[in-house]
Amino acid sequence: PLEDLSIATSDYMAKIAVGDFRKAWEAMGNDNEVLEKFALQFKNQEDAVAAVIDYLGMQPCDGTGAIKPGGKPHMLHLSGVFVGGKSVLGRAQVALQGEAGGVILKIAVRSEEEGVSSMVTDCIN
């Protein structure tokens, strides 16, 4: 018998850091950008940021993988290379959802192909 095997889109992503995220973001352009908004069931931003990094399989850039204390919305910069050598960049804002609990994630993903950008955002569920 074979063991169950689970393959996620993040398994097709290599964590590759970029030297200057903002420059790379602007150079990529927004032609193939996909924007999404999600309500996540996390009690704090730290857990949400860790989960987003894990779901997407991308590399946090510019030290944005760590949250500064204070509860303000956190901007996460991510980079990676999808199978086939397609560069992918992501900007995600993670914010607490008031007293009700939970976290709001607003994410923009840019890549060389819109289909790749869509697949990456679909990793959040």
PDB file of C-alpha atoms in Angstrom:
ATOM      1  CA  PRO A   1       0.000   0.000   0.000  1.00  0.00           C
ATOM      2  CA  LEU A   2       1.068   3.549  -0.702  1.00  0.00           C
ATOM      3  CA  GLU A   3       1.054   6.301   1.880  1.00  0.00           C
ATOM      4  CA  ASP A   4      -1.155   9.324   1.412  1.00  0.00           C
ATOM      5  CA  LEU A   5       0.706  12.216  -0.166  1.00  0.00           C
ATOM      6  CA  SER A   6      -0.423  15.796  -0.046  1.00  0.00           C
ATOM      7  CA  ILE A   7       1.013  18.263  -2.539  1.00  0.00           C
ATOM      8  CA  ALA A   8       0.322  21.975  -2.206  1.00  0.00           C
ATOM      9  CA  THR A   9       1.054  24.837  -4.583  1.00  0.00           C
ATOM     10  CA  SER A  10       3.726  26.006  -2.121  1.00  0.00           C
ATOM     11  CA  ASP A  11       5.635  22.784  -2.888  1.00  0.00           C
ATOM     12  CA  TYR A  12       6.330  24.248  -6.339  1.00  0.00           C
ATOM     13  CA  MET A  13       7.845  27.442  -4.920  1.00  0.00           C
ATOM     14  CA  ALA A  14      11.524  28.036  -4.111  1.00  0.00           C
ATOM     15  CA  LYS A  15      12.292  30.598  -1.410  1.00  0.00           C
ATOM     16  CA  ILE A  16      14.556  33.109  -3.133  1.00  0.00           C
ATOM     17  CA  ALA A  17      15.458  36.429  -1.499  1.00  0.00           C
ATOM     18  CA  VAL A  18      15.718  39.632  -3.513  1.00  0.00           C
ATOM     19  CA  GLY A  19      18.230  42.341  -2.625  1.00  0.00           C
ATOM     20  CA  ASP A  20      15.883  45.312  -2.969  1.00  0.00           C
ATOM     21  CA  PHE A  21      12.230  44.275  -2.704  1.00  0.00           C
ATOM     22  CA  ARG A  22      10.722  47.668  -3.567  1.00  0.00           C
ATOM     23  CA  LYS A  23      12.838  47.954  -6.710  1.00  0.00           C
ATOM     24  CA  ALA A  24      11.957  44.385  -7.750  1.00  0.00           C
ATOM     25  CA  TRP A  25       8.243  45.064  -7.029  1.00  0.00           C
ATOM     26  CA  GLU A  26       8.195  48.150  -9.241  1.00  0.00           C
ATOM     27  CA  ALA A  27      10.224  46.438 -11.987  1.00  0.00           C
ATOM     28  CA  MET A  28       7.770  43.503 -12.072  1.00  0.00           C
ATOM     29  CA  GLY A  29       4.908  45.887 -12.874  1.00  0.00           C
ATOM     30  CA  ASN A  30       1.234  45.247 -12.158  1.00  0.00           C
ATOM     31  CA  ASP A  31       0.152  43.630 -15.439  1.00  0.00           C
ATOM     32  CA  ASN A  32      -0.151  40.195 -13.807  1.00  0.00           C
ATOM     33  CA  GLU A  33      -1.058  41.367 -10.305  1.00  0.00           C
ATOM     34  CA  VAL A  34      -3.770  39.587  -8.339  1.00  0.00           C
ATOM     35  CA  LEU A  35      -5.319  41.272  -5.273  1.00  0.00           C
ATOM     36  CA  GLU A  36      -7.237  39.349  -2.622  1.00  0.00           C
ATOM     37  CA  LYS A  37      -8.611  39.927   0.879  1.00  0.00           C
ATOM     38  CA  PHE A  38      -9.133  37.191   3.466  1.00  0.00           C
ATOM     39  CA  ALA A  39     -10.421  36.907   7.027  1.00  0.00           C
ATOM     40  CA  LEU A  40      -8.135  34.467   8.863  1.00  0.00           C
ATOM     41  CA  GLN A  41      -8.897  32.687  12.111  1.00  0.00           C
ATOM     42  CA  PHE A  42      -5.752  33.529  14.074  1.00  0.00           C
ATOM     43  CA  LYS A  43      -5.646  35.100  17.510  1.00  0.00           C
ATOM     44  CA  ASN A  44      -2.575  37.233  16.781  1.00  0.00           C
ATOM     45  CA  GLN A  45      -0.543  38.692  13.938  1.00  0.00           C
ATOM     46  CA  GLU A  46       2.554  36.603  14.669  1.00  0.00           C
ATOM     47  CA  ASP A  47       0.732  33.320  14.035  1.00  0.00           C
ATOM     48  CA  ALA A  48      -0.968  34.744  10.939  1.00  0.00           C
ATOM     49  CA  VAL A  49       2.323  35.970   9.432  1.00  0.00           C
ATOM     50  CA  ALA A  50       3.984  32.595  10.071  1.00  0.00           C
ATOM     51  CA  ALA A  51       1.033  30.793   8.467  1.00  0.00           C
ATOM     52  CA  VAL A  52       1.014  33.055   5.383  1.00  0.00           C
ATOM     53  CA  ILE A  53       4.744  32.445   4.872  1.00  0.00           C
ATOM     54  CA  ASP A  54       4.139  28.701   5.235  1.00  0.00           C
ATOM     55  CA  TYR A  55       1.058  28.606   2.968  1.00  0.00           C
ATOM     56  CA  LEU A  56       2.835  30.467   0.168  1.00  0.00           C
ATOM     57  CA  GLY A  57       6.251  28.842   0.544  1.00  0.00           C
ATOM     58  CA  MET A  58       7.956  32.187  -0.117  1.00  0.00           C
ATOM     59  CA  GLN A  59      10.924  33.997   1.446  1.00  0.00           C
ATOM     60  CA  PRO A  60      10.226  37.008   3.716  1.00  0.00           C
ATOM     61  CA  CYS A  61      12.278  40.015   2.557  1.00  0.00           C
ATOM     62  CA  ASP A  62      13.709  43.090   4.266  1.00  0.00           C
ATOM     63  CA  GLY A  63      13.181  41.669   7.752  1.00  0.00           C
ATOM     64  CA  THR A  64       9.390  41.708   7.341  1.00  0.00           C
ATOM     65  CA  GLY A  65       9.020  38.130   8.603  1.00  0.00           C
ATOM     66  CA  ALA A  66       9.144  39.458  12.186  1.00  0.00           C
ATOM     67  CA  ILE A  67       6.429  41.686  13.630  1.00  0.00           C
ATOM     68  CA  LYS A  68       7.204  44.797  15.635  1.00  0.00           C
ATOM     69  CA  PRO A  69       5.199  45.070  18.869  1.00  0.00           C
ATOM     70  CA  GLY A  70       2.319  47.510  18.996  1.00  0.00           C
ATOM     71  CA  GLY A  71      -0.543  45.808  17.177  1.00  0.00           C
ATOM     72  CA  LYS A  72      -0.335  48.026  14.101  1.00  0.00           C
ATOM     73  CA  PRO A  73      -1.022  46.492  10.682  1.00  0.00           C
ATOM     74  CA  HIS A  74       2.080  44.628   9.509  1.00  0.00           C
ATOM     75  CA  MET A  75       3.375  44.681   5.924  1.00  0.00           C
ATOM     76  CA  LEU A  76       4.998  41.431   4.798  1.00  0.00           C
ATOM     77  CA  HIS A  77       7.189  41.335   1.672  1.00  0.00           C
ATOM     78  CA  LEU A  78       7.703  37.922   0.059  1.00  0.00           C
ATOM     79  CA  SER A  79       9.671  36.582  -2.886  1.00  0.00           C
ATOM     80  CA  GLY A  80      10.144  33.254  -4.581  1.00  0.00           C
ATOM     81  CA  VAL A  81      10.512  31.410  -7.850  1.00  0.00           C
ATOM     82  CA  PHE A  82       7.672  29.197  -9.032  1.00  0.00           C
ATOM     83  CA  VAL A  83       8.295  26.010 -11.018  1.00  0.00           C
ATOM     84  CA  GLY A  84       9.434  26.896 -14.527  1.00  0.00           C
ATOM     85  CA  GLY A  85      11.599  29.763 -13.264  1.00  0.00           C
ATOM     86  CA  LYS A  86       8.751  32.269 -12.844  1.00  0.00           C
ATOM     87  CA  SER A  87       9.656  35.026 -10.360  1.00  0.00           C
ATOM     88  CA  VAL A  88       6.913  35.786  -7.841  1.00  0.00           C
ATOM     89  CA  LEU A  89       6.623  38.722  -5.419  1.00  0.00           C
ATOM     90  CA  GLY A  90       3.996  39.296  -2.765  1.00  0.00           C
ATOM     91  CA  ARG A  91       2.991  42.148  -0.476  1.00  0.00           C
ATOM     92  CA  ALA A  92       0.667  41.226   2.349  1.00  0.00           C
ATOM     93  CA  GLN A  93      -0.860  43.433   5.008  1.00  0.00           C
ATOM     94  CA  VAL A  94      -1.790  41.566   8.189  1.00  0.00           C
ATOM     95  CA  ALA A  95      -4.025  43.422  10.649  1.00  0.00           C
ATOM     96  CA  LEU A  96      -5.998  42.470  13.740  1.00  0.00           C
ATOM     97  CA  GLN A  97      -9.766  42.562  13.235  1.00  0.00           C
ATOM     98  CA  GLY A  98     -10.788  44.560  16.268  1.00  0.00           C
ATOM     99  CA  GLU A  99     -12.280  43.084  19.417  1.00  0.00           C
ATOM    100  CA  ALA A 100     -14.094  40.272  17.590  1.00  0.00           C
ATOM    101  CA  GLY A 101     -10.775  38.534  17.018  1.00  0.00           C
ATOM    102  CA  GLY A 102      -9.263  37.174  13.875  1.00  0.00           C
ATOM    103  CA  VAL A 103      -6.933  38.723  11.349  1.00  0.00           C
ATOM    104  CA  ILE A 104      -7.533  40.459   8.033  1.00  0.00           C
ATOM    105  CA  LEU A 105      -5.075  39.668   5.245  1.00  0.00           C
ATOM    106  CA  LYS A 106      -4.851  41.876   2.175  1.00  0.00           C
ATOM    107  CA  ILE A 107      -2.445  40.430  -0.364  1.00  0.00           C
ATOM    108  CA  ALA A 108      -1.107  41.476  -3.757  1.00  0.00           C
ATOM    109  CA  VAL A 109       0.888  38.965  -5.792  1.00  0.00           C
ATOM    110  CA  ARG A 110       2.869  39.808  -8.911  1.00  0.00           C
ATOM    111  CA  SER A 111       4.550  37.380 -11.259  1.00  0.00           C
ATOM    112  CA  GLU A 112       5.490  36.946 -14.878  1.00  0.00           C
ATOM    113  CA  GLU A 113       2.168  35.163 -15.539  1.00  0.00           C
ATOM    114  CA  GLU A 114      -1.270  36.005 -14.143  1.00  0.00           C
ATOM    115  CA  GLY A 115      -2.059  32.301 -13.755  1.00  0.00           C
ATOM    116  CA  VAL A 116       0.874  31.928 -11.385  1.00  0.00           C
ATOM    117  CA  SER A 117      -0.243  34.971  -9.384  1.00  0.00           C
ATOM    118  CA  SER A 118      -3.726  33.448  -9.065  1.00  0.00           C
ATOM    119  CA  MET A 119      -2.391  30.047  -7.994  1.00  0.00           C
ATOM    120  CA  VAL A 120      -0.277  31.681  -5.294  1.00  0.00           C
ATOM    121  CA  THR A 121      -3.175  33.675  -3.827  1.00  0.00           C
ATOM    122  CA  ASP A 122      -5.312  30.534  -3.935  1.00  0.00           C
ATOM    123  CA  CYS A 123      -2.910  28.967  -1.399  1.00  0.00           C
ATOM    124  CA  ILE A 124      -4.632  31.053   1.286  1.00  0.00           C
ATOM    125  CA  ASN A 125      -7.729  29.221   2.431  1.00  0.00           C
TER     126      ASN A 125
END
